[in-house]
Amino acid sequence: MSSDPSFDFCRFSCSNAVLFILVSTFAQARAAEINAMLKAVAQKSSNSLVFQTLPRHMRRRAMSHNIKRLPRRLQEIARKEAEKAVHQKKEQSKTKCRKARRRHINLVAEFNRRQRKNIWLETHIWHAKRFHMVKKWGYCLGNSPTEKSYRACYRAMTRHCLLQDLSYYCCLELTGKENELLKQLARICSIDTGLTFEEACCLSGRFEGSLNLYRADRYPEDMLGPVTFIWKPRDGSENRHLWIWMHPALKQDILRELKAIFQCSEPEEIHIPEPVTTSIQEEKQMDGVLSLGKKRKKEDKEGEKAVPVKKIIGDGTRDPFQSYCWISQTTSVVISDRTMEILRYRLIGPLSHSVLTETLKAASLQTEMADSETELNNWWVENCKDSEKVSLHQHQSAIFELLEGISSPSEMPPGTILGLTVGDPRVNLPKKKTKAMPDFEKYQDNDKVRQLYLEGVPVDCAHSFIWDQDICKNVTENKISEQDLNHMRAQLLVPGSHLDLGPCESKIPILLVQQPGKMAGEDRPGWGSGWDIYLPKGWGMAFWIPFIYRGVRVGGLQEALKHSEYQKTPHTPNDFPDCQAGMQFAKELETSLLEKFKRRPPAKRANYVKMGTLSPFVCPWGQLTKNWEGRMKASGEFVHQSSPQPERCKTEGHSFCDPKAEVVEEASPETREVEETMEVTSSEGALKTEDVTGTQDFCHGSEFAVENEKLLMQLSAWCYPTAGKDRRIRLISRLGQKEMTEDVFLPILMSYPRALVWVNLSLLRKGNPELHAMICIPTEDDLLHLSKNKLFCGPQEPKHRDIFKHKVQKLKEEKKKKKKDNMKALEGDPLGIPDKEATEEHEDLILGLWADALPDVTSHCSRTLLGYVTRGDFSLAVGCGEALGFVSLTGLLYMLHNQPADKKGIVLLRTPASLQYRFARLNIEV
């Protein structure tokens, strides 16, 4: 190399090859690497101090406090480190030590700060130590126990008792004249779905009701979601009170609709209650500061003006500027948000009665105040002076004691309500944890128990003081603290004996509501029945721990999901695809499953395109119903819903089983054995539909789930299998249903062209259904194979060709080329700039997922798609795989019309990552 600076290239010779390099370009390209190397050398890569970087033979003990002991080249760096350490120490001194942080008053302040974003239930600390916690719907909730308890929770629901905290459910209280309330509430529900707010047994306050709400005058479209409601029994006042309980995911939509129909726009100005604490705690805080001869606590910056820290309970987490009570100027109807003001626990299992009667004891009568200075039980003393209320309390207590003679809650009338006033359950705590067992001597043939079976709880006994907000506030504020109770126990002459508080014992109004359990279907009637307990706020742990001491097992969100799964009922909001909360849940689930799929290495991912699974992470209900509507229109069998008269469907020429409706001809097993692959492209083997936006095609208003009870009963009768000669005819005549003829089901198709039906499926043989599994229609050959060979597991789907594979490979090559072009651009080659338009076209391509707009989902595979599974697993109750999901009403009628009489309701199930179909039986339980 020449020493002349104008000589701008180097010449290297290696044997016969000569390589020329431009020095300036080479140095410019390496400049970034040199800067990174210099930065890495200058920057410390560890948290060690300067003197710790020296070799061991140069280290001295005095270096840690005398900088001059270090080598001169490191003294400046050590001086900066010392200044930084002093600054950090000053900042750390502001935070308290662990002992101070663990003090009760500081813990409460810290817990209040941590639940500003996500509300904590009163049992949060107990759950956080034993459960996997999740943040959902603005709450911090227990998802599942940390211990292995899957089977144990099922056994508890089946044989003993399972406890759940449902205090996160939202409660809206409506107050107004009965006629005004019923007039407007009738607009958001329908008698076709079952009960309404006007049901006589519910309107009296004896029973709890449940129904589905819709937007005003929009039934059967625009569902808001399922709710339960309780009317306050009549007390002579012209105003009635109504509680509407709902899932927190549905609260905002339902509250907005209620305010709209009642015209509640102006919030009512009422005092916002402050967080509650006991007066004893405040006195102890003052005593700690003012007492002489003791070490005083460090005062706050505000000194005497400092407000004692209070534990947040109830509505303490609400924004003080956010209204929670609305009044209508026209109808005088008041809507109050009582969320977190009323706690709600649920006991599930046959021994719920034993747990209730052992834990709770009816309050004793009291006619004199225990202490004139406090307001403890003053409301109870006033009510005990009324002879009618005393007799009512005695009647309620007698009925409550009769519950111990009933073997299961399912034997009570569904939704029975019992009001009661009980004593402090902390007084009756056993010495150690025991298991509540029934007393079989009380299961005798008693006339009173038999009368309770037949007539239920009288209307008067449904009354409870929990409806009175002033009484609930009094009970919450005058609760005896745990510290005082423990102090009283320590003063007992015989340790562990019963603690009798006498007139100082708190009296708590509660409400007991029976949950009927499984009511639809013929198998396992009453399974999962139990009781809901409604409590005033502040008493959560006071009731929770006594229940735990009676041997109940606690469940979380996953156990609630399994509870509804075994009851074969839709779970909120998972199984409501036609309401906003269900759509939001589906989008969040799709996002989480897609992220989980991307985290796997490409070689470990399932190729859903080859499996024939168009949408593995979400159910495209809108696309499914739209395709079935198109199939019927293409075959000439579908009558548009704008037809003026239903009788036009009964004209001749309608052939519902027209084979031309099949877009893709179903291949026989012999053909599938020869066929190696099934090539599916956007232009062959499938029909592209208009206005389809990939996997985001959820329900958009025209698709809805059928809730009409009469129609569901008719469909259930048609799905019933035939096991003997003329059994179907006898069954239909017994149920009062009609035979499946075109004159019957064509008007149904006209009325519900794009509807979904909730179904449950039981696998005939082995197999475990999974989320988003496909429900398909079997061919005649499949049913023939099944009838000949009972061990036939099911057909297999031919493997599809991945039409996006070459695009993904091309995208990878473009990315590699882009890196090379970037290197050329650094070397000064302007022609190496990559084309952005060419790479952006395939940026969203993922190997194994369908990238284009969805084709016809019903005919994409060899078996016609009928619906999707929303929940599925191995059932411990039946001993086989069971699944729940939705199917297209049009497709269901098409399948039932074409199936032979002895194979009604037989379908095929296929999981998204498998090619194997499994036979299952489809049922509709009403």
CSV table of N, CA and C in Angstrom, one decimal, residues 122 276-280 313 338 341-343 363 366 369 374-381 383 420-426 464-482 503-511 534-540 542-543:
chain,number,residue,atom,x,y,z
A,122,GLU,N,-63.4,-7.8,48.5
A,122,GLU,CA,-63.0,-7.9,50.0
A,122,GLU,C,-62.2,-9.1,50.3
A,276,VAL,N,-65.1,3.4,54.7
A,276,VAL,CA,-65.6,3.1,56.0
A,276,VAL,C,-64.4,2.5,56.8
A,277,THR,N,-64.3,3.0,58.1
A,277,THR,CA,-63.4,2.3,59.0
A,277,THR,C,-64.1,2.3,60.4
A,278,THR,N,-63.6,1.5,61.3
A,278,THR,CA,-64.2,1.4,62.6
A,278,THR,C,-63.7,2.6,63.5
A,279,SER,N,-64.5,3.0,64.4
A,279,SER,CA,-64.2,4.1,65.3
A,279,SER,C,-63.1,3.6,66.2
A,280,ILE,N,-63.0,2.3,66.5
A,280,ILE,CA,-62.0,1.8,67.4
A,280,ILE,C,-60.6,2.0,66.8
A,313,ILE,N,-63.7,0.0,50.8
A,313,ILE,CA,-64.6,-1.0,50.6
A,313,ILE,C,-65.8,-0.5,49.9
A,338,ARG,N,-75.6,0.1,42.5
A,338,ARG,CA,-75.2,-0.5,43.8
A,338,ARG,C,-74.1,-1.5,43.7
A,341,GLU,N,-71.7,-2.5,46.6
A,341,GLU,CA,-72.4,-2.1,47.8
A,341,GLU,C,-73.1,-3.4,48.4
A,342,ILE,N,-73.4,-4.3,47.6
A,342,ILE,CA,-74.0,-5.6,48.0
A,342,ILE,C,-73.0,-6.7,47.6
A,343,LEU,N,-72.5,-7.4,48.5
A,343,LEU,CA,-71.6,-8.6,48.2
A,343,LEU,C,-72.5,-9.8,47.9
A,363,ALA,N,-80.6,-14.2,64.2
A,363,ALA,CA,-80.3,-13.2,65.2
A,363,ALA,C,-81.3,-13.3,66.3
A,366,GLN,N,-83.7,-8.4,70.5
A,366,GLN,CA,-83.1,-7.4,71.4
A,366,GLN,C,-84.0,-6.2,71.5
A,369,MET,N,-80.8,-1.2,74.1
A,369,MET,CA,-79.6,-0.9,73.5
A,369,MET,C,-78.4,-1.3,74.4
A,374,THR,N,-73.2,4.4,71.2
A,374,THR,CA,-73.0,3.9,69.9
A,374,THR,C,-74.4,3.6,69.2
A,375,GLU,N,-74.3,3.5,67.9
A,375,GLU,CA,-75.6,3.2,67.2
A,375,GLU,C,-75.6,1.7,66.8
A,376,LEU,N,-74.9,0.9,67.5
A,376,LEU,CA,-74.8,-0.6,67.3
A,376,LEU,C,-76.2,-1.2,67.5
A,377,ASN,N,-76.8,-1.8,66.4
A,377,ASN,CA,-78.0,-2.5,66.5
A,377,ASN,C,-79.2,-1.6,66.9
A,378,ASN,N,-79.1,-0.3,66.7
A,378,ASN,CA,-80.3,0.5,67.1
A,378,ASN,C,-81.5,0.2,66.2
A,379,TRP,N,-81.2,-0.1,64.9
A,379,TRP,CA,-82.3,-0.4,63.9
A,379,TRP,C,-82.9,-1.7,64.3
A,380,TRP,N,-82.2,-2.6,64.8
A,380,TRP,CA,-82.7,-3.9,65.2
A,380,TRP,C,-83.6,-3.8,66.5
A,381,VAL,N,-83.2,-3.0,67.4
A,381,VAL,CA,-84.0,-2.8,68.6
A,381,VAL,C,-85.3,-2.1,68.3
A,383,ASN,N,-86.9,-2.4,65.4
A,383,ASN,CA,-87.8,-3.4,64.7
A,383,ASN,C,-88.3,-4.5,65.6
A,420,LEU,N,-83.5,-12.9,55.8
A,420,LEU,CA,-83.1,-13.4,57.1
A,420,LEU,C,-82.2,-12.3,57.7
A,421,THR,N,-82.2,-12.3,59.1
A,421,THR,CA,-81.3,-11.5,59.8
A,421,THR,C,-80.5,-12.4,60.7
A,422,VAL,N,-79.2,-12.4,60.6
A,422,VAL,CA,-78.4,-13.4,61.3
A,422,VAL,C,-77.4,-12.7,62.3
A,423,GLY,N,-76.9,-13.4,63.2
A,423,GLY,CA,-75.8,-12.9,64.1
A,423,GLY,C,-74.5,-13.0,63.4
A,424,ASP,N,-73.5,-12.5,64.2
A,424,ASP,CA,-72.1,-12.4,63.7
A,424,ASP,C,-71.6,-13.9,63.5
A,425,PRO,N,-71.3,-14.3,62.3
A,425,PRO,CA,-70.8,-15.7,62.1
A,425,PRO,C,-69.5,-16.0,62.6
A,426,ARG,N,-68.7,-14.9,63.0
A,426,ARG,CA,-67.4,-15.2,63.5
A,426,ARG,C,-67.4,-15.7,64.9
A,464,SER,N,-86.4,-8.6,53.4
A,464,SER,CA,-85.1,-8.5,54.1
A,464,SER,C,-84.8,-7.0,54.3
A,465,PHE,N,-84.1,-6.7,55.4
A,465,PHE,CA,-83.7,-5.4,55.7
A,465,PHE,C,-82.5,-4.9,54.8
A,466,ILE,N,-82.0,-5.8,54.0
A,466,ILE,CA,-80.8,-5.5,53.1
A,466,ILE,C,-81.3,-4.5,52.0
A,467,TRP,N,-82.6,-4.3,51.8
A,467,TRP,CA,-83.1,-3.4,50.8
A,467,TRP,C,-82.9,-1.9,51.3
A,468,ASP,N,-82.8,-1.8,52.6
A,468,ASP,CA,-82.7,-0.4,53.2
A,468,ASP,C,-81.3,0.0,53.3
A,469,GLN,N,-80.9,1.0,52.5
A,469,GLN,CA,-79.5,1.4,52.5
A,469,GLN,C,-79.0,2.0,53.8
A,470,ASP,N,-79.9,2.7,54.5
A,470,ASP,CA,-79.5,3.2,55.8
A,470,ASP,C,-79.1,2.1,56.8
A,471,ILE,N,-79.9,1.0,56.8
A,471,ILE,CA,-79.6,-0.1,57.7
A,471,ILE,C,-78.3,-0.7,57.3
A,472,CYS,N,-78.1,-0.9,56.0
A,472,CYS,CA,-76.8,-1.5,55.5
A,472,CYS,C,-75.6,-0.6,55.9
A,473,LYS,N,-75.8,0.7,55.8
A,473,LYS,CA,-74.7,1.6,56.2
A,473,LYS,C,-74.4,1.5,57.7
A,474,ASN,N,-75.5,1.4,58.5
A,474,ASN,CA,-75.3,1.3,60.0
A,474,ASN,C,-74.6,0.0,60.3
A,475,VAL,N,-75.0,-1.1,59.6
A,475,VAL,CA,-74.3,-2.4,59.9
A,475,VAL,C,-72.9,-2.4,59.5
A,476,THR,N,-72.5,-1.7,58.4
A,476,THR,CA,-71.1,-1.7,58.0
A,476,THR,C,-70.3,-0.9,58.9
A,477,GLU,N,-70.8,0.3,59.3
A,477,GLU,CA,-70.0,1.2,60.2
A,477,GLU,C,-69.8,0.7,61.6
A,478,ASN,N,-70.7,-0.1,62.1
A,478,ASN,CA,-70.6,-0.5,63.5
A,478,ASN,C,-70.2,-2.0,63.6
A,479,LYS,N,-69.5,-2.4,62.7
A,479,LYS,CA,-68.9,-3.8,62.7
A,479,LYS,C,-67.8,-3.9,63.8
A,480,ILE,N,-67.8,-4.9,64.6
A,480,ILE,CA,-66.7,-5.1,65.6
A,480,ILE,C,-65.5,-5.6,64.8
A,481,SER,N,-64.3,-5.1,65.1
A,481,SER,CA,-63.1,-5.4,64.4
A,481,SER,C,-62.6,-6.8,64.9
A,482,GLU,N,-61.8,-7.4,64.0
A,482,GLU,CA,-61.2,-8.7,64.3
A,482,GLU,C,-60.3,-8.6,65.6
A,503,PRO,N,-75.9,-8.6,73.9
A,503,PRO,CA,-76.5,-7.5,73.0
A,503,PRO,C,-75.5,-6.8,72.2
A,504,CYS,N,-74.2,-7.0,72.4
A,504,CYS,CA,-73.1,-6.3,71.6
A,504,CYS,C,-72.9,-7.1,70.3
A,505,GLU,N,-73.5,-8.2,70.1
A,505,GLU,CA,-73.3,-9.0,68.9
A,505,GLU,C,-74.0,-8.3,67.7
A,506,SER,N,-73.3,-8.1,66.6
A,506,SER,CA,-73.9,-7.5,65.4
A,506,SER,C,-75.0,-8.3,64.8
A,507,LYS,N,-76.0,-7.6,64.2
A,507,LYS,CA,-77.1,-8.2,63.5
A,507,LYS,C,-77.0,-7.8,62.0
A,508,ILE,N,-76.9,-8.8,61.2
A,508,ILE,CA,-76.6,-8.6,59.8
A,508,ILE,C,-77.8,-9.0,58.9
A,509,PRO,N,-78.4,-8.1,58.1
A,509,PRO,CA,-79.5,-8.6,57.2
A,509,PRO,C,-78.9,-9.2,55.9
A,510,ILE,N,-79.4,-10.4,55.5
A,510,ILE,CA,-78.9,-11.1,54.4
A,510,ILE,C,-80.1,-11.5,53.5
A,511,LEU,N,-79.8,-12.0,52.3
A,511,LEU,CA,-80.8,-12.5,51.4
A,511,LEU,C,-80.3,-13.8,50.8
A,534,TYR,N,-76.5,-12.8,49.7
A,534,TYR,CA,-76.3,-11.3,49.5
A,534,TYR,C,-76.1,-10.7,50.8
A,535,LEU,N,-75.0,-9.9,50.9
A,535,LEU,CA,-74.5,-9.3,52.2
A,535,LEU,C,-74.3,-7.8,52.1
A,536,PRO,N,-74.4,-7.1,53.1
A,536,PRO,CA,-73.9,-5.7,53.1
A,536,PRO,C,-72.4,-5.6,53.0
A,537,LYS,N,-71.9,-4.5,52.4
A,537,LYS,CA,-70.5,-4.4,52.2
A,537,LYS,C,-69.8,-4.3,53.6
A,538,GLY,N,-68.5,-4.6,53.6
A,538,GLY,CA,-67.7,-4.6,54.8
A,538,GLY,C,-67.7,-5.9,55.6
A,539,TRP,N,-68.7,-6.8,55.2
A,539,TRP,CA,-68.8,-8.1,56.0
A,539,TRP,C,-68.3,-9.3,55.1
A,540,GLY,N,-67.5,-9.0,54.1
A,540,GLY,CA,-67.1,-10.1,53.2
A,540,GLY,C,-66.2,-11.2,53.9
A,542,ALA,N,-65.8,-11.6,57.1
A,542,ALA,CA,-66.5,-12.1,58.3
A,542,ALA,C,-67.4,-13.3,58.0
A,543,PHE,N,-67.9,-13.4,56.7
A,543,PHE,CA,-68.7,-14.6,56.3
A,543,PHE,C,-67.8,-15.6,55.5
